[in-house]
Structure formats: C-alpha cells, structure tokens
mmCIF file of N, CA and C in Angstrom:
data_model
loop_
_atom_site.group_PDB
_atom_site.id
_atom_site.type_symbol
_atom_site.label_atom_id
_atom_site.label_comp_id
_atom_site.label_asym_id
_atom_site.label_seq_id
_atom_site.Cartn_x
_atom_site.Cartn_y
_atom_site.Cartn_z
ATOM 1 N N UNK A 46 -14.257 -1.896 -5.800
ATOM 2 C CA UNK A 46 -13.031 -1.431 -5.188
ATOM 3 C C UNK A 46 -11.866 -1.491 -6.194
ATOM 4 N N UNK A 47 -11.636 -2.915 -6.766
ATOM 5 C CA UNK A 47 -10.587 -2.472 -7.886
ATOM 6 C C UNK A 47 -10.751 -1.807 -9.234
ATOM 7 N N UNK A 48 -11.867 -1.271 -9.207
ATOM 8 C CA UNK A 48 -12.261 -0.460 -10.521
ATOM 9 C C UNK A 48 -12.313 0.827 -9.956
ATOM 10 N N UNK A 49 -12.129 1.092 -8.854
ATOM 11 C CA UNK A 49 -11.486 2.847 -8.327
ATOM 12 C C UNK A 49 -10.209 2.745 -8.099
ATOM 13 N N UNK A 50 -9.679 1.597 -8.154
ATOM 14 C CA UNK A 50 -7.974 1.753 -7.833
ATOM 15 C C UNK A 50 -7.196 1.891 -9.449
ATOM 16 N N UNK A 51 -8.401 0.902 -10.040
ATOM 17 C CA UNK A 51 -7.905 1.093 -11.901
ATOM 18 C C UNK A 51 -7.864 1.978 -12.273
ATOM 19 N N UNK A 52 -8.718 2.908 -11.900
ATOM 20 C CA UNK A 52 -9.349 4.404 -12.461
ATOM 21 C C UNK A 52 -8.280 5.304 -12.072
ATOM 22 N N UNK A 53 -8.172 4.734 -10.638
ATOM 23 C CA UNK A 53 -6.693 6.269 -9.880
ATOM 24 C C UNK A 53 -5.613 5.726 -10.829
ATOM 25 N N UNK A 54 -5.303 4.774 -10.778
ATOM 26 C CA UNK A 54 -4.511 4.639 -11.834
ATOM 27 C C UNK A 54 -4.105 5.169 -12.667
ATOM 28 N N UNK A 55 -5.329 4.917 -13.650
ATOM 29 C CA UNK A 55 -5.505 5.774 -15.069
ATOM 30 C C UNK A 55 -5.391 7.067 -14.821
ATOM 31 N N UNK A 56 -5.898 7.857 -13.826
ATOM 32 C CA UNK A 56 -5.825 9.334 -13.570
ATOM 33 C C UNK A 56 -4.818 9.615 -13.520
ATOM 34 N N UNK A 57 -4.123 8.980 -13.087
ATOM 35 C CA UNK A 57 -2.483 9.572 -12.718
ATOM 36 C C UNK A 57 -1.339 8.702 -13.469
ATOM 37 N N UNK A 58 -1.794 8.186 -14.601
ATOM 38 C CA UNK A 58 -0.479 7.630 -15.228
ATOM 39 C C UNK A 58 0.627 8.775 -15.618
ATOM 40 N N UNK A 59 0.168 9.705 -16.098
ATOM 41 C CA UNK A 59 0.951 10.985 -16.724
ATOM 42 C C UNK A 59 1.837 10.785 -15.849
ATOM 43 N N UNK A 60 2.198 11.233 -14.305
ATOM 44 C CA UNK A 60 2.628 11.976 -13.511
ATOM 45 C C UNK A 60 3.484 10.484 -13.624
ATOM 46 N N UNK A 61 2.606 9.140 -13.068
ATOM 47 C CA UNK A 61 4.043 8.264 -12.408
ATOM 48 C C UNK A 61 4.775 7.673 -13.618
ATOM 49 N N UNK A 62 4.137 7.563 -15.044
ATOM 50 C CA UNK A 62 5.128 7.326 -16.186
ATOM 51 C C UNK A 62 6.692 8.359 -15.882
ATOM 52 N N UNK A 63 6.123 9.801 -15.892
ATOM 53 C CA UNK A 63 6.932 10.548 -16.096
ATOM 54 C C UNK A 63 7.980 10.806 -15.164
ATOM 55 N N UNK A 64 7.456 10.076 -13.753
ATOM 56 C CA UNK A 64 8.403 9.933 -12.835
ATOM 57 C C UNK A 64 9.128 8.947 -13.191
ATOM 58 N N UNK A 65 8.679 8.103 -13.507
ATOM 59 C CA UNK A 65 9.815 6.732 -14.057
ATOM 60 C C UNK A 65 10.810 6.503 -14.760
ATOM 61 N N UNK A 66 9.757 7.282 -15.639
ATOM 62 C CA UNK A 66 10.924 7.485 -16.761
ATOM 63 C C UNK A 66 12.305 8.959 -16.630
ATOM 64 N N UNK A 67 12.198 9.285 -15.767
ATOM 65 C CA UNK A 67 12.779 10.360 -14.954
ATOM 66 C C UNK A 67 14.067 9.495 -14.135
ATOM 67 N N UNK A 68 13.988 8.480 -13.915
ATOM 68 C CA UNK A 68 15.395 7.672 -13.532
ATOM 69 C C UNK A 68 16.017 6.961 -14.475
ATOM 70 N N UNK A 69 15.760 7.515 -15.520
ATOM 71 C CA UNK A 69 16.409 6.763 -16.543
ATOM 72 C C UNK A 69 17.424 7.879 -17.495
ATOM 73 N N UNK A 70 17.410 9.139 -16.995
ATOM 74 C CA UNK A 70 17.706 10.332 -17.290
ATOM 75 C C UNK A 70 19.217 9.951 -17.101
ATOM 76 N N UNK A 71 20.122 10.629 -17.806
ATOM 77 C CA UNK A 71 21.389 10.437 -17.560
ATOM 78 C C UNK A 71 22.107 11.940 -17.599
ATOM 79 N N UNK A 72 22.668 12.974 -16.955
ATOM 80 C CA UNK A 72 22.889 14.451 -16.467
ATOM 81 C C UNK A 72 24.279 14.408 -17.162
ATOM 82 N N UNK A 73 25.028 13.160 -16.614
ATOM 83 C CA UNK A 73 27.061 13.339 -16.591
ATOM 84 C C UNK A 73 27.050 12.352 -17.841
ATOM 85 N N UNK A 74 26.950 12.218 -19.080
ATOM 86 C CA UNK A 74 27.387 11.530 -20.077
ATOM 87 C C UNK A 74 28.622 11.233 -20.178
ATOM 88 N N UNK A 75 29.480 9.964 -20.620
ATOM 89 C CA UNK A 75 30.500 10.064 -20.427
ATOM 90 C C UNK A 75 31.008 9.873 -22.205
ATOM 91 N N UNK A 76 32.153 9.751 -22.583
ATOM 92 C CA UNK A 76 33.010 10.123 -24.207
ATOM 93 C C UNK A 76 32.120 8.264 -24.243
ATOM 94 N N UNK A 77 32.163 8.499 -25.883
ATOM 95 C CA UNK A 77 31.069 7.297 -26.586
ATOM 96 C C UNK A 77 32.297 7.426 -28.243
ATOM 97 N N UNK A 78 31.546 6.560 -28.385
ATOM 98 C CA UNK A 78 32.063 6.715 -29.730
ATOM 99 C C UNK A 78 30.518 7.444 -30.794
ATOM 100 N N UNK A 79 29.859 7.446 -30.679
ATOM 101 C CA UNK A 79 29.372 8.164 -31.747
ATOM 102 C C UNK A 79 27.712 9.202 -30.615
ATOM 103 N N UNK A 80 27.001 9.998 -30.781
ATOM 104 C CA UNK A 80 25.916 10.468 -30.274
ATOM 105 C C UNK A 80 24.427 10.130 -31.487
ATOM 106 N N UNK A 81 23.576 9.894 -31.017
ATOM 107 C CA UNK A 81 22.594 9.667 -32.143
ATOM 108 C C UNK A 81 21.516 10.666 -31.608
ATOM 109 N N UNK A 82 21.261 11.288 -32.955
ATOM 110 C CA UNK A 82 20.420 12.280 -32.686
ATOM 111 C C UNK A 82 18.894 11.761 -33.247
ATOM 112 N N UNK A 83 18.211 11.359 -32.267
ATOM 113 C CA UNK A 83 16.636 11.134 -32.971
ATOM 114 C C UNK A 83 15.930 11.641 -33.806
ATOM 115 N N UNK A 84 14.811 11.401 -34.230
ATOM 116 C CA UNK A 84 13.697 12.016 -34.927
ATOM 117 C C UNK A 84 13.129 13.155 -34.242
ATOM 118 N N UNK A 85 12.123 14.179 -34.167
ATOM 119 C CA UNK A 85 11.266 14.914 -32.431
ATOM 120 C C UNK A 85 12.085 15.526 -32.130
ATOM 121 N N UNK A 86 11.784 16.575 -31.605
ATOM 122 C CA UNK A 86 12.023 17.533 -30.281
ATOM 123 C C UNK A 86 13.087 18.442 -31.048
ATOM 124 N N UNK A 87 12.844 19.050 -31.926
ATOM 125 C CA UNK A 87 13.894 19.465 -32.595
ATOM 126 C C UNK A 87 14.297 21.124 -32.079
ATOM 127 N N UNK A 88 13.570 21.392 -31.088
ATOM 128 C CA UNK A 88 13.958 22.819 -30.515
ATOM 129 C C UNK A 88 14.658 22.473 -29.433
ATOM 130 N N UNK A 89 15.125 21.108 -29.311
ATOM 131 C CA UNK A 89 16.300 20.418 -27.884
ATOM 132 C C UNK A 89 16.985 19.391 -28.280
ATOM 133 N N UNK A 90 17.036 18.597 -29.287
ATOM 134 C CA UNK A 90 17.911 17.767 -29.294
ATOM 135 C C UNK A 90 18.766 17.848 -30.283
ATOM 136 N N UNK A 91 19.048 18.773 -31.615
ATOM 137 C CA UNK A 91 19.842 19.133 -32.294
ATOM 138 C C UNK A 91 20.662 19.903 -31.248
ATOM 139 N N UNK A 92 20.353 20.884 -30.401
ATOM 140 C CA UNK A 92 21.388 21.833 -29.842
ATOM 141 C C UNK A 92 22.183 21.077 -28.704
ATOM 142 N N UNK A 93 21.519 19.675 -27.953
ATOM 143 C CA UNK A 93 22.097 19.096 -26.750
ATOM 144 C C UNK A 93 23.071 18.263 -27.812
ATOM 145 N N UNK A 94 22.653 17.777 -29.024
ATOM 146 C CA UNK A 94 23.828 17.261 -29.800
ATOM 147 C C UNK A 94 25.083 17.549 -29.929
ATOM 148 N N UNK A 95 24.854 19.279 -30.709
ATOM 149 C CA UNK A 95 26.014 19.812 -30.994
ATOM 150 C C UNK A 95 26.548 20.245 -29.603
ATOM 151 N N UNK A 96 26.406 20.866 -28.333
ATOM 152 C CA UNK A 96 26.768 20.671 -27.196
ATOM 153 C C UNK A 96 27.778 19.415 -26.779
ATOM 154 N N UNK A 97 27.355 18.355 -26.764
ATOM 155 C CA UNK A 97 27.512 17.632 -26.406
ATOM 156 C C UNK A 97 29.688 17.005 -27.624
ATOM 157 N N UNK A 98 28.774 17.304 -28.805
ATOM 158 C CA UNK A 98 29.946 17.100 -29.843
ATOM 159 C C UNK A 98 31.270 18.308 -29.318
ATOM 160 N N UNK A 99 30.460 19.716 -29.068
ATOM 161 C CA UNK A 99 31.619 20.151 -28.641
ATOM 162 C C UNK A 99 31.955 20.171 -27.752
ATOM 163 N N UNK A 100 31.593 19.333 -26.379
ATOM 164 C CA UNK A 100 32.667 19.207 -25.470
ATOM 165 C C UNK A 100 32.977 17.701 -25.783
ATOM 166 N N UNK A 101 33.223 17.309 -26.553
ATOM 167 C CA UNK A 101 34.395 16.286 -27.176
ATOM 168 C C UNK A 101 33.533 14.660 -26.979
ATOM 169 N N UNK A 102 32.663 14.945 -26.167
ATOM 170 C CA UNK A 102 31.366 13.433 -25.828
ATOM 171 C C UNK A 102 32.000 12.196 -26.830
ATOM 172 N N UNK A 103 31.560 12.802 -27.921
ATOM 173 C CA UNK A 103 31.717 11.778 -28.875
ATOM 174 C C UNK A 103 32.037 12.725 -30.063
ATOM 175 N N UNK A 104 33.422 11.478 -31.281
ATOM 176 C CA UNK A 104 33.654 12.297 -32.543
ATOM 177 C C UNK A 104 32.986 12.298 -33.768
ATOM 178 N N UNK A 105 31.664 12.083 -33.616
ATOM 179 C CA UNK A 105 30.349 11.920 -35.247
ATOM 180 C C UNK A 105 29.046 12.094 -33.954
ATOM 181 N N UNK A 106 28.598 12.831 -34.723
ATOM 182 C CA UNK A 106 26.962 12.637 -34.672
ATOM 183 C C UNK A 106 26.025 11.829 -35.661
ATOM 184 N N UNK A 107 25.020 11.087 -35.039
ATOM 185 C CA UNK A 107 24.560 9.978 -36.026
ATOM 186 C C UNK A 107 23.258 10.501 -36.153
ATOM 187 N N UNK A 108 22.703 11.017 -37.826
ATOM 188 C CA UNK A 108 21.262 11.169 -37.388
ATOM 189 C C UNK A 108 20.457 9.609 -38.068
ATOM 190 N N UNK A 109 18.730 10.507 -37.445
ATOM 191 C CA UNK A 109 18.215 9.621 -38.015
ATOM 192 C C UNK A 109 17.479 10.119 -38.793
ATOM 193 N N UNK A 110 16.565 9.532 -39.874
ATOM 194 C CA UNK A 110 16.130 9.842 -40.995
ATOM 195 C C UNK A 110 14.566 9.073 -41.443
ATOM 196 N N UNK A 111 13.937 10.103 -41.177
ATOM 197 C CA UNK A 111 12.660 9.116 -42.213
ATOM 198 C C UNK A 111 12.224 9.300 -43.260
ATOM 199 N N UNK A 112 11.534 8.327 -43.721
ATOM 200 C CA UNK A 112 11.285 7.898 -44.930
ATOM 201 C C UNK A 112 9.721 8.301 -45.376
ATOM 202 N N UNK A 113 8.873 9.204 -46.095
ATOM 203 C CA UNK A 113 7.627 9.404 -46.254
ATOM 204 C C UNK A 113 6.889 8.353 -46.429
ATOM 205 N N UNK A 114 5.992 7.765 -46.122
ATOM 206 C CA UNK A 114 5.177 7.236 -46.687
ATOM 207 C C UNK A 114 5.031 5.803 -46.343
ATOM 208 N N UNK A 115 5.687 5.419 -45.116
ATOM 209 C CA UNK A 115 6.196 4.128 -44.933
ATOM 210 C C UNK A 115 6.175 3.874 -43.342
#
C-alpha cells in the first residue's frame, strides 16, 4: 500500500512541484533597488528585465555570469 502511494507520488511530482512553486510567483513587483537577472531562460528573462527597468522597478540591472570550466 505505501509503495502505490510512493509511486502516485512519483507520477505526479511534475504537476504538484509546479503547483507549488506557482505560489511563490510574484505578478505586482514593487521599486527595489537593483533587479538580478539569472543565468537560463534567455528568450524571457532578459526582456522581463529590461521591462521591468523601464517601468522604473529598479535603477541597475545585476547580471550573472559564469565561469567555464568550474
């Protein structure tokens, strides 16, 4: 019995991770002092950056940077 509840589990982590992590979402950002732009997703998070810079959010964008080989 708990090795079919482990299993549903496992079957469906995708969905309830992604719900979870789905309340952690923030829509109304409010002014910051700086925005940091991650590593990834670079066909959405360079443009929600500069968005974000021009409606005044924050005055610097911070990137990040990696390093090869390390």
């Amino acid at each position: 019995m708990i090795g079919l509840v482990v299993s549903g589990l496992w079957l469906a982590r995708r969905p309830i991770l992604t719900g979870y992590a789905g309340l952690f979402r923030v829509d109304d950002p409010v002014t910051s002092d700086a925005i940091v732009l991650l590593l990834g997703g670079a066909d959405h998070r360079a443009p929600k950056a500069a968005e974000l810079y021009a409606r005044q959010i924050a005055p610097r964008i911070l990137l990040a940077r990696s390093v090869a080989g390390r």
